[in-house]
CSV table of C-alpha atoms in Angstrom, one decimal:
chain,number,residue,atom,x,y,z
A,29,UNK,CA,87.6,-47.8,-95.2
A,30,UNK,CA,87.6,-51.2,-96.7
A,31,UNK,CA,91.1,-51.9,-96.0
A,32,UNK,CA,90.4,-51.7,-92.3
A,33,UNK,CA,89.1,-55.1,-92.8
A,34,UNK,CA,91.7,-57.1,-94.5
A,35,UNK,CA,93.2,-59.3,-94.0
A,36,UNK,CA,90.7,-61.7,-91.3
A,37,UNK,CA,91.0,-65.1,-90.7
A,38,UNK,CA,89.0,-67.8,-91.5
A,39,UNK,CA,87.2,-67.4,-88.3
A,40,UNK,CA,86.0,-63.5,-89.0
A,41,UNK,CA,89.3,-62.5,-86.5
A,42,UNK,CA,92.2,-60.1,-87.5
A,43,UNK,CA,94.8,-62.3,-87.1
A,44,UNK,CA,97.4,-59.1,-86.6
A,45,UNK,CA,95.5,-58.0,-83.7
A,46,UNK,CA,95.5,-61.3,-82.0
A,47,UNK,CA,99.2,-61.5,-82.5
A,48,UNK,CA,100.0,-57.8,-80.9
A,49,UNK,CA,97.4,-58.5,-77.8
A,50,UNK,CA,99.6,-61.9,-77.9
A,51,UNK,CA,102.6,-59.8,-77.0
A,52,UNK,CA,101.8,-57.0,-75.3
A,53,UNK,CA,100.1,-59.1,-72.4
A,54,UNK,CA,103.4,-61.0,-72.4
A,55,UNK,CA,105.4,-58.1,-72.2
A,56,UNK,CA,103.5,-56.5,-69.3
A,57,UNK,CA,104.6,-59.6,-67.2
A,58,UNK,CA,108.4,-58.3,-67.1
A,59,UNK,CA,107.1,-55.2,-65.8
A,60,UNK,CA,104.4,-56.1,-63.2
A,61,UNK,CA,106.9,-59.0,-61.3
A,62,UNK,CA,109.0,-56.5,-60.7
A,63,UNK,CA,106.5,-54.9,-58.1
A,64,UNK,CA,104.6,-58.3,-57.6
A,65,UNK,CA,107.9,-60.1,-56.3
A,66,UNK,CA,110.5,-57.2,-54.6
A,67,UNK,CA,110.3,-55.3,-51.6
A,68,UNK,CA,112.2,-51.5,-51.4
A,69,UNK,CA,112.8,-50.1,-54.2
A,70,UNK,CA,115.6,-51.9,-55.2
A,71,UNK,CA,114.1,-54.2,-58.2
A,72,UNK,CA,115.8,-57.1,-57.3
A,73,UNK,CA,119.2,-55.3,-58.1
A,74,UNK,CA,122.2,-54.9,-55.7
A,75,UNK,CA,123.9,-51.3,-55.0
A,76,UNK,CA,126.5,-49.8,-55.6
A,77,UNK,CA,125.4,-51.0,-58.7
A,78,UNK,CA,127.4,-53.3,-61.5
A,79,UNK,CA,127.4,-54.0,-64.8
A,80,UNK,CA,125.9,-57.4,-64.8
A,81,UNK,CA,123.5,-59.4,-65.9
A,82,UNK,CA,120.7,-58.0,-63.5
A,83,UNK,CA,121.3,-54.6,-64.8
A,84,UNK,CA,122.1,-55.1,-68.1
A,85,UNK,CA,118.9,-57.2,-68.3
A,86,UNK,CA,117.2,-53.9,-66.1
A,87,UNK,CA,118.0,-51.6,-69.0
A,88,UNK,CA,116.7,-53.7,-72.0
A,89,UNK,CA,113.4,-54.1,-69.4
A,90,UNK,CA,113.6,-50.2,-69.1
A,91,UNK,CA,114.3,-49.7,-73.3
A,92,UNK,CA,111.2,-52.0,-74.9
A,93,UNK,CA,109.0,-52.8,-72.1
A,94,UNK,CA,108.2,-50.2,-69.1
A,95,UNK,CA,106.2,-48.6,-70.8
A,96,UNK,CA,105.4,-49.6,-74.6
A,97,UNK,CA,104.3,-52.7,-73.0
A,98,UNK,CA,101.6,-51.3,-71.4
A,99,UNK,CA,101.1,-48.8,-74.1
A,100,UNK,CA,100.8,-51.2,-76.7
A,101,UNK,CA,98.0,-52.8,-74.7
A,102,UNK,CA,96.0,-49.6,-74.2
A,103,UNK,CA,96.3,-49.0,-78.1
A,104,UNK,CA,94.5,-52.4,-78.6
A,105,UNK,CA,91.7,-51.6,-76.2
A,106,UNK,CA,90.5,-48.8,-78.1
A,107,UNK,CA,91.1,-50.8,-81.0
A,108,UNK,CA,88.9,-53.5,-79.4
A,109,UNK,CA,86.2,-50.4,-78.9
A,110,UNK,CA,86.0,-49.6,-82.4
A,111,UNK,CA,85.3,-53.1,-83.8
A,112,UNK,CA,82.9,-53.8,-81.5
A,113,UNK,CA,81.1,-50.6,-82.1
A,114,UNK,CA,81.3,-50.7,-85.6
A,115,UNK,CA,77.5,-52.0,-85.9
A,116,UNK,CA,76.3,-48.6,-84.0
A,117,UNK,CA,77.9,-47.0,-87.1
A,118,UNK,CA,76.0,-46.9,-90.8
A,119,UNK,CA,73.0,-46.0,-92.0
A,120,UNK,CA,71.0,-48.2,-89.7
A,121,UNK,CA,72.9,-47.9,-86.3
A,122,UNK,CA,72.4,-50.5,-83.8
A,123,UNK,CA,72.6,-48.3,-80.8
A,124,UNK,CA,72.6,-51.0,-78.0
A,125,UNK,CA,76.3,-52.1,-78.5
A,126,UNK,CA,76.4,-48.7,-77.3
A,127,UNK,CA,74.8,-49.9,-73.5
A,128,UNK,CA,76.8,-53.0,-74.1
A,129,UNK,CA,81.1,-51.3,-74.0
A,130,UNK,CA,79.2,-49.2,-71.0
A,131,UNK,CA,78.0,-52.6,-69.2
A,132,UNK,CA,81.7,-53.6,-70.1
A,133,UNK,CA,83.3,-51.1,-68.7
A,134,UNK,CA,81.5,-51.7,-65.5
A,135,UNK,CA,82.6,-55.0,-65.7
A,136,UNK,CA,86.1,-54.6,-66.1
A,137,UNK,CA,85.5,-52.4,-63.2
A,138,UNK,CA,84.6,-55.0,-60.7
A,139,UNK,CA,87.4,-57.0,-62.5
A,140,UNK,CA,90.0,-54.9,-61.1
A,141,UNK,CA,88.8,-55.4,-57.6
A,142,UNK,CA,88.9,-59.0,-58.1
A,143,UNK,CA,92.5,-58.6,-59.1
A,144,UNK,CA,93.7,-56.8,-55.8
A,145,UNK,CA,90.7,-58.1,-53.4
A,146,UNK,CA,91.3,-61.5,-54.4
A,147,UNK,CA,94.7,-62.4,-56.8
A,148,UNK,CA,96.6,-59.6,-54.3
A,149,UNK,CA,97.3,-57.2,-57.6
A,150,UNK,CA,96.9,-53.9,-56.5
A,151,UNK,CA,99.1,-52.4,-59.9
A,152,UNK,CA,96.0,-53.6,-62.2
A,153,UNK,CA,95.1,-52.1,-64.9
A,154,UNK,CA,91.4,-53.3,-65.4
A,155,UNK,CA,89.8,-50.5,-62.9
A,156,UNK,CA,91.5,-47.5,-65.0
A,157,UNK,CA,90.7,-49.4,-68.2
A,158,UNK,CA,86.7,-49.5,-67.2
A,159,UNK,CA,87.0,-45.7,-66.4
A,160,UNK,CA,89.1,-44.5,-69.7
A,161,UNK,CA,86.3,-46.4,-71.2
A,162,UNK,CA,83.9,-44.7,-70.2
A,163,UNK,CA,85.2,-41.2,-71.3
A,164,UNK,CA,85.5,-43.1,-74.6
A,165,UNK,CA,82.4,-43.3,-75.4
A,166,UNK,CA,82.7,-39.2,-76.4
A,167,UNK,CA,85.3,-39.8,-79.1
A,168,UNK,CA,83.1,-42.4,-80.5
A,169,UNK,CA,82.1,-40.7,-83.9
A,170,UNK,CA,85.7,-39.1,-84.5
A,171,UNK,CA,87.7,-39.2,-87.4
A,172,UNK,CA,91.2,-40.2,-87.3
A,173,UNK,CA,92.6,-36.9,-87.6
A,174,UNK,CA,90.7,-36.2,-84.5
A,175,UNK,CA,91.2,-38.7,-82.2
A,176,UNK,CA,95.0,-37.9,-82.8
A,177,UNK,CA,95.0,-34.1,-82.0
A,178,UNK,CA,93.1,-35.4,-78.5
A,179,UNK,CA,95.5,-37.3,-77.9
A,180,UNK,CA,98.5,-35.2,-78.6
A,181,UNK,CA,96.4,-32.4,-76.3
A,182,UNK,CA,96.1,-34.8,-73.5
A,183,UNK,CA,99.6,-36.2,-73.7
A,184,UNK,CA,101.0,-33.0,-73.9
A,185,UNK,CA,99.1,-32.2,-70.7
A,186,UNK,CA,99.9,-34.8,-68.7
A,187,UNK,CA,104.1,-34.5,-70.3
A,188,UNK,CA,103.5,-30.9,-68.2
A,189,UNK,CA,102.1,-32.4,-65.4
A,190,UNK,CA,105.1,-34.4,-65.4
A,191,UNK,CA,107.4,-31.9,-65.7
A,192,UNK,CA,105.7,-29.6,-63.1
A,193,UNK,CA,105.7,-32.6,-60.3
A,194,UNK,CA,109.4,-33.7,-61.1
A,195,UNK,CA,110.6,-30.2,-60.7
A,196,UNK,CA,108.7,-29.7,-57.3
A,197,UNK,CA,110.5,-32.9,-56.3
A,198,UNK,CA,113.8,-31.9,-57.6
A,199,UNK,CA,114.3,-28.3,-55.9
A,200,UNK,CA,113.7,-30.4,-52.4
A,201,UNK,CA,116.5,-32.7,-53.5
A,202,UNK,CA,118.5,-30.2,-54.8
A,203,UNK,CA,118.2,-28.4,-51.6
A,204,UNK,CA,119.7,-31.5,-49.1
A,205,UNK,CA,123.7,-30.4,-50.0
A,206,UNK,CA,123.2,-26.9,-48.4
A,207,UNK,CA,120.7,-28.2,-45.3
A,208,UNK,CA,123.2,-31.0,-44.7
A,209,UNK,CA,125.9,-28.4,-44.3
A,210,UNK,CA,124.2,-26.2,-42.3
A,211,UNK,CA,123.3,-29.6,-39.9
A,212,UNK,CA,127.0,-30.0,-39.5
A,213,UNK,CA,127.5,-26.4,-38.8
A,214,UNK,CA,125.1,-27.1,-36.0
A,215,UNK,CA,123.0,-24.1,-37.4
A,216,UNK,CA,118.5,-24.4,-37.0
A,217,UNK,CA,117.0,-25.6,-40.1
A,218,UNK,CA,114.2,-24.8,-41.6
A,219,UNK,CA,111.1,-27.0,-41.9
A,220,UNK,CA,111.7,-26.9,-45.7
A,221,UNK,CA,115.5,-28.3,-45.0
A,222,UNK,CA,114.4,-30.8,-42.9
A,223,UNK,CA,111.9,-32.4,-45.3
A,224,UNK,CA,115.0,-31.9,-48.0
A,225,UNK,CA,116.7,-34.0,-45.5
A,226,UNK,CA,114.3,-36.3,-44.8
A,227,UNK,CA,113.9,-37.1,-48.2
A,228,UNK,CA,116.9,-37.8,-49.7
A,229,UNK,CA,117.2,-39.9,-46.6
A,230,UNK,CA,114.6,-42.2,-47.3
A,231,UNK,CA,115.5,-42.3,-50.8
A,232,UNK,CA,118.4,-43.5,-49.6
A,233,UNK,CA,117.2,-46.4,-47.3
A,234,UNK,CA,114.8,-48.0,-50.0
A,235,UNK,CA,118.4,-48.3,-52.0
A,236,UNK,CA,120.2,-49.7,-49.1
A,237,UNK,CA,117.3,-50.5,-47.2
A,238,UNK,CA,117.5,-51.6,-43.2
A,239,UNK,CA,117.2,-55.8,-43.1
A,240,UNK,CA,115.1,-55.7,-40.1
A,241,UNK,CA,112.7,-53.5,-42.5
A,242,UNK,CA,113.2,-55.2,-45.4
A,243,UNK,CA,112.0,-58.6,-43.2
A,244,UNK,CA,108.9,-57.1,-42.3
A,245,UNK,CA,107.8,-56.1,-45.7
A,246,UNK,CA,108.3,-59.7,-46.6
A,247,UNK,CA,106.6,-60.8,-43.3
A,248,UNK,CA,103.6,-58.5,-44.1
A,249,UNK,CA,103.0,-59.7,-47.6
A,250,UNK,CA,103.8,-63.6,-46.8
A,251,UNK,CA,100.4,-63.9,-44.1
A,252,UNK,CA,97.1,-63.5,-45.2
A,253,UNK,CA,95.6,-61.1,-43.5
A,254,UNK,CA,98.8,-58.4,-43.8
A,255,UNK,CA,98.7,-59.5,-47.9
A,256,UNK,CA,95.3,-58.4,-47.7
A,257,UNK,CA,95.4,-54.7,-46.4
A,258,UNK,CA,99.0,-54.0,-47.9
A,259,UNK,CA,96.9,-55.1,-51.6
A,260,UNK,CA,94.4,-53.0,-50.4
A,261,UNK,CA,96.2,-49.8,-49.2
A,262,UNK,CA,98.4,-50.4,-52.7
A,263,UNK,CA,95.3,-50.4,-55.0
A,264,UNK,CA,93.3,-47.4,-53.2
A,265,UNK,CA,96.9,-45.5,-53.9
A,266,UNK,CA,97.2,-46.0,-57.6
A,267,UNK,CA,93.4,-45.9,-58.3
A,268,UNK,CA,91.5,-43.6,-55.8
A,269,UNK,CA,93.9,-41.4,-54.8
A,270,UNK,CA,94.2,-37.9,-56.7
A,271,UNK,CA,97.1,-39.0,-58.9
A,272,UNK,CA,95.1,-42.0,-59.6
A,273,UNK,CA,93.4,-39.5,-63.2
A,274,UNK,CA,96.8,-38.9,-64.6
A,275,UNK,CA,96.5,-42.9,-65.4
A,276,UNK,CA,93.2,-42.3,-66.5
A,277,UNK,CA,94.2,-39.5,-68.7
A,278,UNK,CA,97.1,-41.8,-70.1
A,279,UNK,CA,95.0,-44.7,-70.9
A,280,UNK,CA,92.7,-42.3,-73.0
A,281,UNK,CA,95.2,-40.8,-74.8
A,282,UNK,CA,96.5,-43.9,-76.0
A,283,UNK,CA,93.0,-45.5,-76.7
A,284,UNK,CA,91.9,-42.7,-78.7
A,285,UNK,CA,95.3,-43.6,-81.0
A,286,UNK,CA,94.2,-47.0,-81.3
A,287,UNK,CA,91.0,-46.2,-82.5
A,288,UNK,CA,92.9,-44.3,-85.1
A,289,UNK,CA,94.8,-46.4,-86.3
A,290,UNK,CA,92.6,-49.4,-86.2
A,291,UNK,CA,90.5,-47.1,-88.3
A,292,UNK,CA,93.6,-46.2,-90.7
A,293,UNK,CA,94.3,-50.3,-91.0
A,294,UNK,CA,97.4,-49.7,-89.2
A,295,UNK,CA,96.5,-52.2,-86.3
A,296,UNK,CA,94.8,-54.9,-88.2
A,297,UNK,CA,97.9,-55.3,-91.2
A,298,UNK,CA,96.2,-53.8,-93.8
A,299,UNK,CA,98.6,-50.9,-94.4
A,300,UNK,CA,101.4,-51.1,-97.0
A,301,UNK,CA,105.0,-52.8,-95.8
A,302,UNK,CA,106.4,-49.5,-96.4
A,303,UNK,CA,104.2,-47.2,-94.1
A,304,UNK,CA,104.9,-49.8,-91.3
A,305,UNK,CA,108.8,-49.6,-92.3
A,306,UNK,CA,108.2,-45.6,-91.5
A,307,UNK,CA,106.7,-46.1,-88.4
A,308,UNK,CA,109.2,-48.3,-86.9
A,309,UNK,CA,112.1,-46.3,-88.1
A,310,UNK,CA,110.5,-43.0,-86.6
A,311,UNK,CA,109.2,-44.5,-83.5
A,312,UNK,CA,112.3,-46.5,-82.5
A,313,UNK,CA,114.5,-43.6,-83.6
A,314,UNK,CA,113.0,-40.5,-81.5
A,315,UNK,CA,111.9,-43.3,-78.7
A,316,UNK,CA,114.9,-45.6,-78.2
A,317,UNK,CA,117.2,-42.5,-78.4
A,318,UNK,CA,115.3,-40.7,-75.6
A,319,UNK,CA,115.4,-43.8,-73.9
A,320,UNK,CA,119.1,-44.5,-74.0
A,321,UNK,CA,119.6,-40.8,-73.4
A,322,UNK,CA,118.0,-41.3,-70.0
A,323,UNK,CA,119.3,-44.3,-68.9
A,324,UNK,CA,123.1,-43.0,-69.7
A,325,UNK,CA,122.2,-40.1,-67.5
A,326,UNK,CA,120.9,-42.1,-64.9
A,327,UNK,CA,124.1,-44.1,-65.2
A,328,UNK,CA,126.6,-41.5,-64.2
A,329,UNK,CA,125.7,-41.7,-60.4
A,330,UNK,CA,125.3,-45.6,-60.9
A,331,UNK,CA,121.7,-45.4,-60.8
A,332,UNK,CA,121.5,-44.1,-58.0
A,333,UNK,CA,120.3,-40.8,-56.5
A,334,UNK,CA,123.3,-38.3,-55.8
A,335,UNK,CA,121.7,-34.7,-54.6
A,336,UNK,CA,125.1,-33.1,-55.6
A,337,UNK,CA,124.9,-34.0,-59.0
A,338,UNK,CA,121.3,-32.9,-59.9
A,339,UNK,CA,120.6,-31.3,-62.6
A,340,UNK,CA,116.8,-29.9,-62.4
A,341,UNK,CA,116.5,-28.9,-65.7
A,342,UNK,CA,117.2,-32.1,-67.4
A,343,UNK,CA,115.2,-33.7,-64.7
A,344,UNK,CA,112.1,-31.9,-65.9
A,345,UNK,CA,112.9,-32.4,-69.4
A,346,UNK,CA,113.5,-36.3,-68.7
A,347,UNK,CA,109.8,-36.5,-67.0
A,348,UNK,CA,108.3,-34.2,-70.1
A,349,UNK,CA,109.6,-36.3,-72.8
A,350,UNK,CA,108.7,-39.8,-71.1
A,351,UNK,CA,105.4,-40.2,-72.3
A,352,UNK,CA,106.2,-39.2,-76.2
A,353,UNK,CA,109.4,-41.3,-75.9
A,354,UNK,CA,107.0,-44.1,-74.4
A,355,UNK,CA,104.8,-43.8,-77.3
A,356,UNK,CA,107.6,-43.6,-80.0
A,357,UNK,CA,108.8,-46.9,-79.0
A,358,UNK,CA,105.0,-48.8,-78.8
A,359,UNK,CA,104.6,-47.7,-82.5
A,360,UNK,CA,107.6,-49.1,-83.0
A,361,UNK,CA,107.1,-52.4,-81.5
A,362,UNK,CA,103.7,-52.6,-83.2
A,363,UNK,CA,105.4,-51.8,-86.9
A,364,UNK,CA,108.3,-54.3,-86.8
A,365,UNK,CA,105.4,-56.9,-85.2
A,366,UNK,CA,103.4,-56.3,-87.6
A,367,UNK,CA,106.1,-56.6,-90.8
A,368,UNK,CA,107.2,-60.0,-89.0
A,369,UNK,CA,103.6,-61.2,-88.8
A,370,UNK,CA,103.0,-60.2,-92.2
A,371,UNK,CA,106.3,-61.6,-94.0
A,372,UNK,CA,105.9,-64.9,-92.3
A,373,UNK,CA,108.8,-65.1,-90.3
A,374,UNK,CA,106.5,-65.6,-87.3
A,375,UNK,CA,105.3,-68.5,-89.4
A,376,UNK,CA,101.4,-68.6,-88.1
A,377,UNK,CA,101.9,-67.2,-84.8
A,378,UNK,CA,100.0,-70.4,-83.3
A,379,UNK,CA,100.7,-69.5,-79.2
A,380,UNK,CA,100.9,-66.1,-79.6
A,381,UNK,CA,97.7,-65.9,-81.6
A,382,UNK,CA,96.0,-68.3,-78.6
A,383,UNK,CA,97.5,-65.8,-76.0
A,384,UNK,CA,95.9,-62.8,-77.6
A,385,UNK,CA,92.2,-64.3,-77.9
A,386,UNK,CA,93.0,-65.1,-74.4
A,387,UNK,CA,94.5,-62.1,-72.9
A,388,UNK,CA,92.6,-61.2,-70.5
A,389,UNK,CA,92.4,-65.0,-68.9
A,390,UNK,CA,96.3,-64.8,-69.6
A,391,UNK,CA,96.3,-61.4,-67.2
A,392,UNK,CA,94.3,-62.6,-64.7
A,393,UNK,CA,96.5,-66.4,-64.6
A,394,UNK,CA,99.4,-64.2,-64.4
A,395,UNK,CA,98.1,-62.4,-61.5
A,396,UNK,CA,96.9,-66.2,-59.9
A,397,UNK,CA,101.0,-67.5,-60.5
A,398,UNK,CA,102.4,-64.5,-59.5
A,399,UNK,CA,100.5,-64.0,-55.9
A,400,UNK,CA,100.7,-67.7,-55.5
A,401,UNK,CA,104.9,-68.2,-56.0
A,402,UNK,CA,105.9,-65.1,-54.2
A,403,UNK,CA,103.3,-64.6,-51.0
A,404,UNK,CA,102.1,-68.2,-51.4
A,405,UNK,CA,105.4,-69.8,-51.0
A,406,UNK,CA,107.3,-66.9,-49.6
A,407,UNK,CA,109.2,-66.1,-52.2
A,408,UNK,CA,109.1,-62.3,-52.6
A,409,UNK,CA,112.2,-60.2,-51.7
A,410,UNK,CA,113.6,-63.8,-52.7
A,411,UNK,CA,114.9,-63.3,-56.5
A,412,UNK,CA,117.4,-61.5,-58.3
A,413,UNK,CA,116.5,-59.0,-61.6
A,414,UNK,CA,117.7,-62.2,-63.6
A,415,UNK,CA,115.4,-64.5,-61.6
A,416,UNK,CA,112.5,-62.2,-62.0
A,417,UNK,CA,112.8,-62.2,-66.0
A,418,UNK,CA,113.4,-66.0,-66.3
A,419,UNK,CA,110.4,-66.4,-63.8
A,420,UNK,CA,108.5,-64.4,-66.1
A,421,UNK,CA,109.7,-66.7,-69.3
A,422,UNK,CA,108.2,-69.5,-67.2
A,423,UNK,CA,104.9,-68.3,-67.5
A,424,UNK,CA,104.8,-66.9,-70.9
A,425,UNK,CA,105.4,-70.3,-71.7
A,426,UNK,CA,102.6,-71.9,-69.0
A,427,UNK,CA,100.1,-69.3,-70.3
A,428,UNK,CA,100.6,-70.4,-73.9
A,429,UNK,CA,100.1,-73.9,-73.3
A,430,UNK,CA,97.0,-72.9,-71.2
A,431,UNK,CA,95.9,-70.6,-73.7
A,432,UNK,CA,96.2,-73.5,-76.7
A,433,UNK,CA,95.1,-76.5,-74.7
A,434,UNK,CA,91.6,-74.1,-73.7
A,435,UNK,CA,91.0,-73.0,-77.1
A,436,UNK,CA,91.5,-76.4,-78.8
A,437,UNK,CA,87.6,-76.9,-76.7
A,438,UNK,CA,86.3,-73.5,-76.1
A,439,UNK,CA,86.3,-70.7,-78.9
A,440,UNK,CA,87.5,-67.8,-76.2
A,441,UNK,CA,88.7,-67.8,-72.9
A,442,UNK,CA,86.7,-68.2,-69.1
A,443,UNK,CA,87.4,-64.6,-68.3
A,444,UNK,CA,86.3,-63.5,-71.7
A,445,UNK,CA,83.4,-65.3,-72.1
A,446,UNK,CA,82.6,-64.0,-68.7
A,447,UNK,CA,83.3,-59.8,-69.7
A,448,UNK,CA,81.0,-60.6,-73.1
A,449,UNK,CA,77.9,-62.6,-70.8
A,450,UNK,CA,77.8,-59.8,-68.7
A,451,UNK,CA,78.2,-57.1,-71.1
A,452,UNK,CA,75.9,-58.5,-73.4
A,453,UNK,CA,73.1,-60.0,-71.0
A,454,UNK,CA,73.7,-63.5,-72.3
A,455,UNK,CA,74.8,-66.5,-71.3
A,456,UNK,CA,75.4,-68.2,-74.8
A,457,UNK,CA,77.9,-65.6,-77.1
A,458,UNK,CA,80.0,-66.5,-79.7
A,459,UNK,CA,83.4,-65.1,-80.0
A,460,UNK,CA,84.0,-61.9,-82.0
């Protein structure tokens, strides 16, 4: 186990985690502007769709970020649990860090309101975070071997789940072609034709959505009091609702894999160059070819959904092999980070290092920018896919000078001091 801890810095920190959390809060930006700054479902993009810069740009967001991004993040956060439970582990436990990750979890609970209640975020993460946590706790004592297995169980479980929902949702669309004939014919449908119907129709709109319904999403989410109950109405969706524990469920899985392999020395670059050279050629290869598998499918209607070209079997297998794909390409992105860190050609990683002790801060002023240029200043249902990923460059390159200019007083960011006072009880902690 001693290689777990090599190499750390000077200041007791593994420098390789800093970088990874560095990057993976980054790369969830690209992702969660996308939602933050569109109305429909149209991403920014125009339809019938080209081959330009938006979509081109769409498909490498699609290949290395939705996704990995996030998954990347979740694999540190069980990390994170592990090193700062390692004193409840020994031959002289201190059981009270124990009370401590539970009082966190809390907090990050509350922190997630504060994201949509107050920075207008209702896609957070924080509020599944606190309550993957939680369950978290019972994988505590586990070995490597058997954090994995849970994980591969609950993966494989939700992969069905998947599978299952996509194919309910595919037999309705598959169903439109003969209930729009019959429609023509001027035969009665059936209630079951009519919702096939219905929804291939509204599929259809959020593609080539109505202006004077694209104008009032923008007018709902440009005046306060709308912004308020459309952020609230969003978040109660994604974390209340019933399909609010399949997130829950894929937050786990992945946290129980960073435990592993922060255990295993994977995560904190204590592994050999050519295990991480392994890694990253398994991972990309299985998860980028998925990925690019998918994408070329979805390019034969133009990205588009076309009922009369369905096919439900590869639908289901597309929605079954998302999350293993998704998990293919984070181990990839966290091997080739890693053997850039490690050879240098990073060089010493200042910013992204400073972003990484900083994440959460970095999340949260992402949320503050975001909510401010598009609802503040009306900008939403404003920007292009292009626009969207250069805004996002922007702030990646705010929140590093933010993050450096902080930590050249303070040894850890406002919102993490905050999560470690009220975790710990304290109002004086030094960074860990």
């Amino acid at each position: 186990m001693s290689g777990v801890y090599a190499p750390r810095g000077a200041d007791g920190r593994f420098p390789n985690l800093d970088v990874l959390r560095g990057i993976a809060v980054c790369a969830i930006l690209p992702v969660n502007i996308v939602v933050m700054g569109t109305v429909d479902d149209r991403e920014g993009l125009l339809y019938p769709s080209r081959w330009n810069l938006d979509r081109i740009l769409w498909c490498v967001e699609q290949l290395l970020f939705e996704g990995p991004a996030r998954g990347l993040f979740t694999l540190l956060f069980g990390a994170g649990m592990a090193l700062m439970l390692k004193s409840a582990e020994g031959d002289q436990p201190q059981i009270w860090v124990i009370d401590a990750w539970a009082r966190r979890c809390v907090v990050l609970l509350g922190m997630g309101v504060t994201q949509f209640a107050v920075f207008m975020w209702p896609g957070e993460i924080l509020w599944t975070y606190g309550i993957a946590g939680l369950f978290l706790l019972a994988f505590r004592p586990c070995r490597p071997r058997t954090l994995c297995v849970a994980a591969a169980v609950l993966l494989l479980g939700l992969s069905g789940l998947r599978a299952y929902d996509t194919n309910k949702t595919v037999q309705v669309y598959a169903s439109a072609p003969a209930a729009a004939a019959a429609k023509a014919e001027g035969r009665p449908l059936s209630e079951a034709q009519e919702a096939a119907l219905k929804a291939v129709q509204s599929a259809h709109e959020a593609l080539y959505p109505n202006p004077s319904n694209t104008a009032e999403q923008i007018e709902q989410r440009t005046h306060l009091r709308s912004l308020i109950a459309w952020s609230a109405n969003g978040w109660v969706w994604r974390h209340l609702s019933t399909w609010s524990w399949p997130g829950v469920v894929e937050c786990l899985s992945f946290m129980l894999i960073g435990i592993a392999l922060y255990r295993t020395g994977l995560l904190t670059g204590a592994a050999a160059t050519k295990t991480y050279m392994l890694v990253a050629v398994i991972g990309y290869g299985f998860g980028l070819s998925v990925r690019v598998a998918n994408l070329a499918w979805m390019a034969r209607t133009g990205f588009e959904l076309d009922p009369n070209r369905l096919a439900p079997a590869i639908s289901v297998l597309r929605s079954f092999l998302y999350e293993p794909a998704r998990l293919g390409v984070t181990m990839g992105h966290l091997a080739i980070i890693t053997l850039l860190f490690k050879s240098g050609a990073l060089g010493g990683a200042k910013v992204l290092r400073a972003l990484g002790r900083t994440s959460l801060t970095t999340y949260t002023l992402q949320s503050l920018l975001t909510s401010l240029l598009f609802y503040g200043y009306g900008l939403v249902g404003a920007m292009s896919f292009t626009r969207l990923m250069a805004t996002s460059v922007a702030i990646w390159v705010v929140s590093g000078a933010v993050a450096l200019l902080w930590l050249q007083r303070f040894s850890m960011g406002p919102a993490e001091w905050l999560i470690r006072a009220l975790s710990y009880g304290r109002s004086k902690i030094k960074a860990s």
